Tab-separated table of C-alpha atoms in Angstrom:
chain	number	residue	atom	x	y	z
A	1	MET	CA	68.853	95.867	102.384
A	2	ALA	CA	72.490	95.412	101.349
A	3	GLN	CA	75.141	95.114	104.009
A	4	ARG	CA	77.182	98.283	104.316
A	5	GLY	CA	80.922	98.116	103.747
A	6	CYS	CA	83.569	99.388	106.171
A	7	LEU	CA	86.065	102.226	106.077
A	8	VAL	CA	89.400	101.063	107.485
A	9	VAL	CA	92.080	103.725	107.873
A	10	LEU	CA	95.792	103.152	108.425
A	11	GLU	CA	97.687	105.844	110.297
A	12	GLY	CA	101.254	106.304	111.504
A	13	THR	CA	104.472	108.231	111.140
A	14	ASP	CA	106.456	108.082	107.938
A	15	GLY	CA	108.185	104.709	107.860
A	16	ALA	CA	105.398	102.966	109.773
A	17	GLY	CA	104.337	100.894	106.764
A	18	THR	CA	100.838	102.226	106.155
A	19	SER	CA	100.997	101.755	102.384
A	20	THR	CA	102.497	98.263	102.605
A	21	GLN	CA	100.004	97.073	105.202
A	22	GLY	CA	97.122	98.741	103.393
A	23	ASP	CA	97.986	96.867	100.205
A	24	MET	CA	98.277	93.583	102.099
A	25	LEU	CA	94.959	94.125	103.851
A	26	ALA	CA	93.228	94.978	100.573
A	27	ASP	CA	94.611	91.819	98.950
A	28	PHE	CA	93.433	89.723	101.889
A	29	LEU	CA	89.918	91.165	101.815
A	30	ARG	CA	89.694	90.541	98.073
A	31	SER	CA	90.813	86.944	98.618
A	32	GLU	CA	87.855	86.633	100.996
A	33	GLY	CA	85.492	87.619	98.185
A	34	LEU	CA	84.885	91.200	99.279
A	35	GLN	CA	84.778	94.259	97.069
A	36	VAL	CA	87.647	96.568	97.995
A	37	VAL	CA	88.445	100.172	97.124
A	38	ARG	CA	92.060	101.087	97.843
A	39	SER	CA	92.490	104.777	98.517
A	40	ALA	CA	94.538	107.425	100.274
A	41	GLN	CA	94.442	110.989	101.515
A	42	PRO	CA	95.283	113.373	100.055
A	43	SER	CA	93.027	111.844	97.413
A	44	ASN	CA	93.456	111.702	93.648
A	45	LEU	CA	90.606	114.164	93.218
A	46	GLU	CA	91.177	117.786	92.260
A	47	GLY	CA	91.655	119.005	95.829
A	48	GLY	CA	94.030	116.203	96.667
A	49	GLN	CA	96.128	116.881	93.583
A	50	LEU	CA	96.497	120.516	94.632
A	51	ILE	CA	97.597	119.427	98.115
A	52	ARG	CA	100.215	117.095	96.640
A	53	GLN	CA	101.535	119.939	94.487
A	54	ILE	CA	101.850	122.114	97.592
A	55	LEU	CA	103.612	119.366	99.532
A	56	ARG	CA	106.061	118.870	96.657
A	57	GLY	CA	106.794	122.604	96.584
A	58	GLU	CA	105.259	123.076	93.150
A	59	VAL	CA	102.814	125.676	94.495
A	60	GLY	CA	104.146	128.494	96.619
A	61	GLY	CA	107.781	128.537	97.706
A	62	SER	CA	110.159	129.805	100.334
A	63	LYS	CA	109.004	133.393	99.818
A	64	THR	CA	105.334	132.710	99.122
A	65	ALA	CA	104.676	129.496	101.064
A	66	VAL	CA	101.039	128.508	101.373
A	67	ASP	CA	99.840	129.266	104.901
A	68	ALA	CA	99.559	126.233	107.196
A	69	ALA	CA	95.944	127.001	108.053
A	70	ALA	CA	95.079	127.219	104.353
A	71	VAL	CA	96.677	123.806	103.782
A	72	ALA	CA	94.703	122.356	106.698
A	73	LEU	CA	91.500	123.709	105.178
A	74	LEU	CA	92.415	122.133	101.847
A	75	PHE	CA	92.957	118.791	103.584
A	76	ALA	CA	89.555	119.087	105.256
A	77	ALA	CA	87.865	119.999	101.966
A	78	ASP	CA	89.515	117.119	100.150
A	79	ARG	CA	88.545	114.743	102.979
A	80	VAL	CA	84.880	115.705	102.743
A	81	ASP	CA	84.920	115.602	98.934
A	82	HIS	CA	86.711	112.246	98.869
A	83	GLY	CA	84.270	110.896	101.435
A	84	GLN	CA	81.173	111.952	99.497
A	85	ARG	CA	82.374	111.134	95.977
A	86	VAL	CA	84.456	108.006	96.553
A	87	VAL	CA	84.149	106.481	100.008
A	88	LEU	CA	80.431	106.747	100.800
A	89	PRO	CA	79.203	105.343	97.439
A	90	ALA	CA	81.608	102.414	97.870
A	91	LEU	CA	80.371	101.717	101.395
A	92	GLN	CA	76.744	101.898	100.302
A	93	ARG	CA	77.273	99.246	97.645
A	94	GLY	CA	78.923	96.975	100.210
A	95	ALA	CA	82.577	97.554	99.370
A	96	TRP	CA	85.337	97.913	101.939
A	97	VAL	CA	87.509	100.998	101.663
A	98	VAL	CA	91.129	100.706	102.817
A	99	CYS	CA	92.572	104.202	103.086
A	100	ASP	CA	96.067	105.451	103.857
A	101	ARG	CA	95.582	108.335	106.301
A	102	HIS	CA	92.521	110.311	107.277
A	103	LEU	CA	91.630	112.746	110.051
A	104	GLY	CA	94.238	111.276	112.411
A	105	SER	CA	97.029	112.469	110.154
A	106	SER	CA	95.816	116.055	110.303
A	107	LEU	CA	95.635	115.842	114.096
A	108	ALA	CA	99.109	114.309	114.313
A	109	PHE	CA	101.012	116.266	111.674
A	110	GLN	CA	99.302	119.627	111.377
A	111	ALA	CA	98.968	120.085	115.130
A	112	SER	CA	102.626	119.261	115.788
A	113	ASP	CA	105.096	121.810	117.097
A	114	ASP	CA	105.955	124.332	114.389
A	115	ALA	CA	109.476	124.597	115.815
A	116	LEU	CA	110.043	121.037	114.589
A	117	ALA	CA	108.618	121.646	111.094
A	118	GLY	CA	105.008	120.975	112.072
A	119	ASP	CA	102.235	123.502	111.565
A	120	GLY	CA	101.423	124.245	115.208
A	121	LEU	CA	97.675	124.446	114.594
A	122	ASP	CA	95.076	124.093	117.330
A	123	PRO	CA	93.755	120.488	117.404
A	124	ALA	CA	90.297	121.740	118.377
A	125	TRP	CA	90.214	123.903	115.257
A	126	ILE	CA	91.326	120.963	113.103
A	127	LEU	CA	88.471	118.880	114.517
A	128	ALA	CA	86.047	121.723	113.874
A	129	ILE	CA	86.906	122.106	110.194
A	130	ASN	CA	86.664	118.324	109.747
A	131	GLN	CA	83.180	117.947	111.247
A	132	ARG	CA	81.751	116.899	107.869
A	133	ALA	CA	84.386	114.219	107.279
A	134	LEU	CA	83.231	110.609	107.331
A	135	GLN	CA	84.005	108.709	110.508
A	136	ALA	CA	86.129	105.598	109.987
A	137	ASP	CA	84.762	102.262	111.174
A	138	LEU	CA	88.277	101.372	112.272
A	139	THR	CA	91.476	103.397	112.485
A	140	LEU	CA	94.657	101.333	112.794
A	141	TRP	CA	97.587	103.244	114.234
A	142	LEU	CA	100.759	101.516	113.069
A	143	ASP	CA	103.198	102.418	115.820
A	144	VAL	CA	106.947	102.033	115.358
A	145	PRO	CA	109.883	103.371	117.389
A	146	VAL	CA	111.506	106.387	115.783
A	147	GLU	CA	114.764	104.534	115.148
A	148	VAL	CA	112.894	101.819	113.224
A	149	ALA	CA	111.047	104.422	111.156
A	150	LEU	CA	114.335	106.171	110.321
A	151	GLU	CA	115.916	102.875	109.230
A	152	ARG	CA	113.007	102.133	106.914
A	153	ILE	CA	113.041	105.646	105.477
A	154	ALA	CA	116.798	105.440	104.842
A	155	ALA	CA	116.351	102.075	103.101
A	156	ARG	CA	114.206	103.770	100.454
A	157	GLY	CA	117.262	105.611	99.208
A	158	LYS	CA	115.322	108.812	98.549
A	159	PRO	CA	115.919	112.381	99.770
A	160	LEU	CA	114.344	113.061	103.153
A	161	GLU	CA	111.037	114.887	103.169
A	162	ARG	CA	109.782	117.499	105.604
A	163	PHE	CA	108.520	115.124	108.310
A	164	GLU	CA	111.309	112.548	107.993
A	165	THR	CA	113.622	113.795	110.717
A	166	GLY	CA	114.151	112.209	114.105
A	167	ALA	CA	112.813	115.245	115.943
A	168	MET	CA	109.662	115.477	113.851
A	169	LEU	CA	108.996	111.727	113.926
A	170	THR	CA	109.285	111.864	117.716
A	171	ARG	CA	106.809	114.727	117.909
A	172	VAL	CA	104.300	113.145	115.529
A	173	ARG	CA	104.503	109.808	117.331
A	174	ALA	CA	103.789	111.637	120.597
A	175	ARG	CA	100.709	113.186	119.001
A	176	TYR	CA	99.475	109.751	117.890
A	177	THR	CA	100.078	108.457	121.415
A	178	ALA	CA	97.968	111.281	122.837
A	179	LEU	CA	95.195	110.543	120.346
A	180	HIS	CA	95.277	106.881	121.319
A	181	CYS	CA	94.958	107.750	125.009
A	182	GLN	CA	92.055	110.140	124.421
A	183	PRO	CA	90.670	109.525	120.930
A	184	PRO	CA	88.214	112.125	119.632
A	185	ALA	CA	84.841	110.605	118.741
A	186	GLN	CA	85.359	111.688	115.122
A	187	LEU	CA	88.153	109.132	114.738
A	188	GLY	CA	85.842	106.212	115.421
A	189	ARG	CA	87.401	103.064	116.858
A	190	LEU	CA	91.172	103.577	117.209
A	191	GLN	CA	93.426	100.540	117.626
A	192	ARG	CA	97.206	100.546	118.141
A	193	ILE	CA	99.287	97.998	116.251
A	194	ASP	CA	102.933	97.319	117.032
A	195	ALA	CA	104.301	97.729	113.495
A	196	SER	CA	107.971	97.105	114.309
A	197	PRO	CA	108.021	93.305	113.614
A	198	GLU	CA	108.230	91.754	110.132
A	199	ARG	CA	105.441	92.830	107.842
A	200	GLU	CA	103.752	89.396	107.823
A	201	THR	CA	103.513	89.463	111.617
A	202	VAL	CA	101.971	92.939	111.500
A	203	HIS	CA	99.575	91.820	108.781
A	204	CYS	CA	98.369	88.895	110.900
A	205	ALA	CA	97.670	91.250	113.812
A	206	ILE	CA	95.673	93.528	111.517
A	207	ARG	CA	93.681	90.619	110.121
A	208	LEU	CA	92.614	89.537	113.610
A	209	ILE	CA	91.263	92.997	114.386
A	210	VAL	CA	89.543	93.386	111.024
A	211	GLN	CA	87.806	90.040	111.426
A	212	ASP	CA	85.842	91.547	114.326
A	213	LEU	CA	84.354	94.106	111.950
A	214	ARG	CA	83.224	91.403	109.577
A	215	GLN	CA	81.085	89.839	112.305
A	216	ALA	CA	79.148	93.013	113.071
A	217	PRO	CA	75.871	93.506	111.161
A	218	ARG	CA	75.737	96.701	109.120
A	219	GLN	CA	73.170	98.261	106.828
A	220	ALA	CA	73.888	100.547	103.899
């Protein structure tokens, strides 16, 4: 029977470097001769595209904004769909899936204080609607101080998005900290990475953790 692949998820606040480190990890795994599927949530499937339109303000608006609970349900639906149509087939053929964001992001962002631009949803409800989501083999929380995240966001030279304020970054980081202290079983193995050093240093730390997964026997 073929060896099953692994689902590795990268989580963190905006400015934590999830996309950069995900790309570097995918390149490393490919250099080791592994099949790799690089992905993200929201996905590029139909549900994910709708979510991205909502987040960009192309659906709804200030007077007819899409309800936060409806958006959370869309995220959950896209997560299940993405898992069944993209992630699971890849894992079954032995590929590794490196994904920017997963269930942890919903628990960190959507459950954050609505007074600070979060959605203020009940974390227990978010877990409930995500019961059919695939569990990650490894979730890497890239943790950076808020001031570092703000510096990186400013360096992009782009207009700030909804979650890219000091107050909201502080709140979301606190949610990730709480998840790390008491991780729900649905998150799988959750590992904190200090993502404030140079990206090569962070990448080396990630590689050491990922190597442990490669030693564990798995069956598709």
